Amino acid sequence: KDLDDVVRSFSSVLSGSNLDTALLLKACRAHLSLIKAGGAALRIVAKDLESNLQKAEALFKKYHRKGKYLSSLLEIERESGIHDGNMLSDPSAAVGMLWIRRSLSFQHDLYAALVSSNGKHPRDAALDSYHKNLS
């Protein structure tokens, strides 16, 4: 996959105000392929993304009809009693999607800082993005 494929995949995920679960998972898989193409430097990022993606895919595989939209899929999981109130259990689709969102936000902020007209040093950009999204 190349970056254009990933962008196209994510651009089709939103259905009105809902996220189409199947298309979101497909877009995340396309992004994973792109990350894996980055080689050894991105191996840990790819492994983490794949692990979190598998958590969401496992629930979707079980409830693909009822979980058409991400909100309904996560509601099914919540109603199953897996979580303790507001404390998310891991492994779960909710935790997987939460870390995917954080990872994508980290990557977005990192790359935006690197390509801006007064681009930051890669180390500074990575640290800023890490503290904003992952810590």
C-alpha positions as MATLAB code, in Angstrom:
seq = 'KDLDDVVRSFSSVLSGSNLDTALLLKACRAHLSLIKAGGAALRIVAKDLESNLQKAEALFKKYHRKGKYLSSLLEIERESGIHDGNMLSDPSAAVGMLWIRRSLSFQHDLYAALVSSNGKHPRDAALDSYHKNLS';
ca = [
       0.000    0.000    0.000;
       1.102    3.547   -0.574;
       0.063    6.715    1.223;
      -2.610    7.540   -1.367;
      -4.287    4.154   -0.752;
      -4.313    4.799    2.978;
      -5.759    8.288    2.558;
      -8.491    6.960    0.253;
      -9.280    4.183    2.729;
      -9.732    6.571    5.629;
     -11.721    9.079    3.552;
     -14.539    6.555    3.081;
     -14.915    5.618    6.768;
     -17.373    8.328    7.790;
     -21.019    7.530    7.035;
     -23.030   10.591    7.999;
     -22.026   11.077   11.622;
     -21.104    7.408   12.104;
     -17.866    5.522   11.563;
     -18.399    2.425    9.423;
     -16.619   -0.304   11.374;
     -15.705   -2.507    8.412;
     -14.277    0.426    6.451;
     -12.435    1.751    9.507;
     -10.803   -1.603   10.159;
      -9.922   -1.892    6.470;
      -8.348    1.586    6.547;
      -6.369    0.646    9.661;
      -5.158   -2.511    7.878;
      -4.053   -0.368    4.900;
      -2.205    1.931    7.302;
      -0.596   -1.106    8.934;
       0.693   -2.253    5.532;
       2.213    1.179    4.976;
       3.833    1.165    8.420;
       5.234   -2.344    7.846;
       6.810   -1.088    4.619;
       8.847    1.269    6.806;
      11.023   -1.663    7.835;
      12.869   -2.164   11.091;
      12.534    1.468   12.179;
       8.754    1.084   12.417;
       8.596   -2.558   13.513;
       7.460   -1.752   17.076;
       4.842    0.721   15.838;
       3.508   -1.882   13.384;
       3.409   -4.606   16.023;
       1.498   -2.355   18.435;
      -0.961   -1.260   15.737;
      -1.558   -4.842   14.654;
      -2.153   -6.006   18.221;
      -4.708   -3.254   18.845;
      -6.350   -3.823   15.476;
      -6.792   -7.508   16.249;
      -8.687   -6.614   19.432;
     -11.259   -4.634   17.459;
     -11.391   -7.132   14.602;
     -12.130  -10.006   16.994;
     -15.267   -8.309   18.311;
     -16.324   -7.155   14.850;
     -15.946  -10.681   13.483;
     -18.358  -11.880   16.176;
     -20.899   -9.037   15.778;
     -20.350   -7.774   12.228;
     -24.072   -7.209   11.543;
     -24.968   -5.518   14.838;
     -21.671   -3.635   14.918;
     -21.942   -1.935   11.534;
     -20.957    1.354   13.123;
     -18.144    1.700   15.626;
     -20.454    3.208   18.242;
     -22.818    0.215   18.072;
     -19.924   -2.251   18.190;
     -18.493   -0.587   21.290;
     -21.961   -0.475   22.853;
     -22.286   -4.245   22.338;
     -18.977   -4.679   24.098;
     -20.017   -2.382   26.961;
     -23.315   -4.226   27.406;
     -21.442   -7.531   27.610;
     -20.166   -6.452   31.022;
     -16.490   -6.757   30.080;
     -15.694   -3.298   31.457;
     -15.916   -2.222   35.093;
     -17.957    0.964   34.797;
     -15.686    3.547   33.216;
     -12.596    1.360   33.584;
     -11.836   -0.315   30.272;
     -10.697   -3.924   30.352;
      -7.800   -5.060   28.237;
      -7.899   -6.861   25.902;
     -11.005   -5.271   24.422;
     -12.080   -3.544   21.233;
     -12.479   -0.277   23.143;
      -8.870   -0.363   24.364;
      -7.644   -1.382   20.913;
      -9.464    1.483   19.208;
      -8.392    3.952   21.897;
      -4.717    3.134   21.303;
      -5.175    3.198   17.528;
      -6.667    6.692   17.826;
      -3.812    7.818   20.066;
      -1.227    6.343   17.697;
      -2.782    8.016   14.656;
      -2.914   11.353   16.507;
       0.734   10.936   17.501;
       1.745   10.218   13.911;
      -0.332   13.115   12.568;
       1.229   15.620   14.951;
       4.717   14.220   14.422;
       4.601   14.426   10.624;
       2.846   17.812   10.661;
       5.645   19.219   12.826;
       8.302   17.776   10.537;
       6.902   19.193    7.300;
       5.808   22.623    8.529;
       7.651   25.637    7.151;
       9.609   25.973   10.415;
       9.904   22.214   10.896;
      11.152   20.930   14.213;
      14.092   18.659   14.736;
      12.744   15.076   14.495;
      13.626   14.338   18.130;
      11.771   17.436   19.373;
       8.791   16.730   17.134;
       8.603   13.141   18.391;
       8.846   14.159   22.055;
       6.209   16.898   21.693;
       3.841   14.549   19.906;
       4.477   11.783   22.438;
       3.680   14.042   25.401;
       0.568   15.395   23.694;
      -0.906   12.043   22.589;
       0.620    9.071   24.366;
       1.772   10.040   27.853;
];
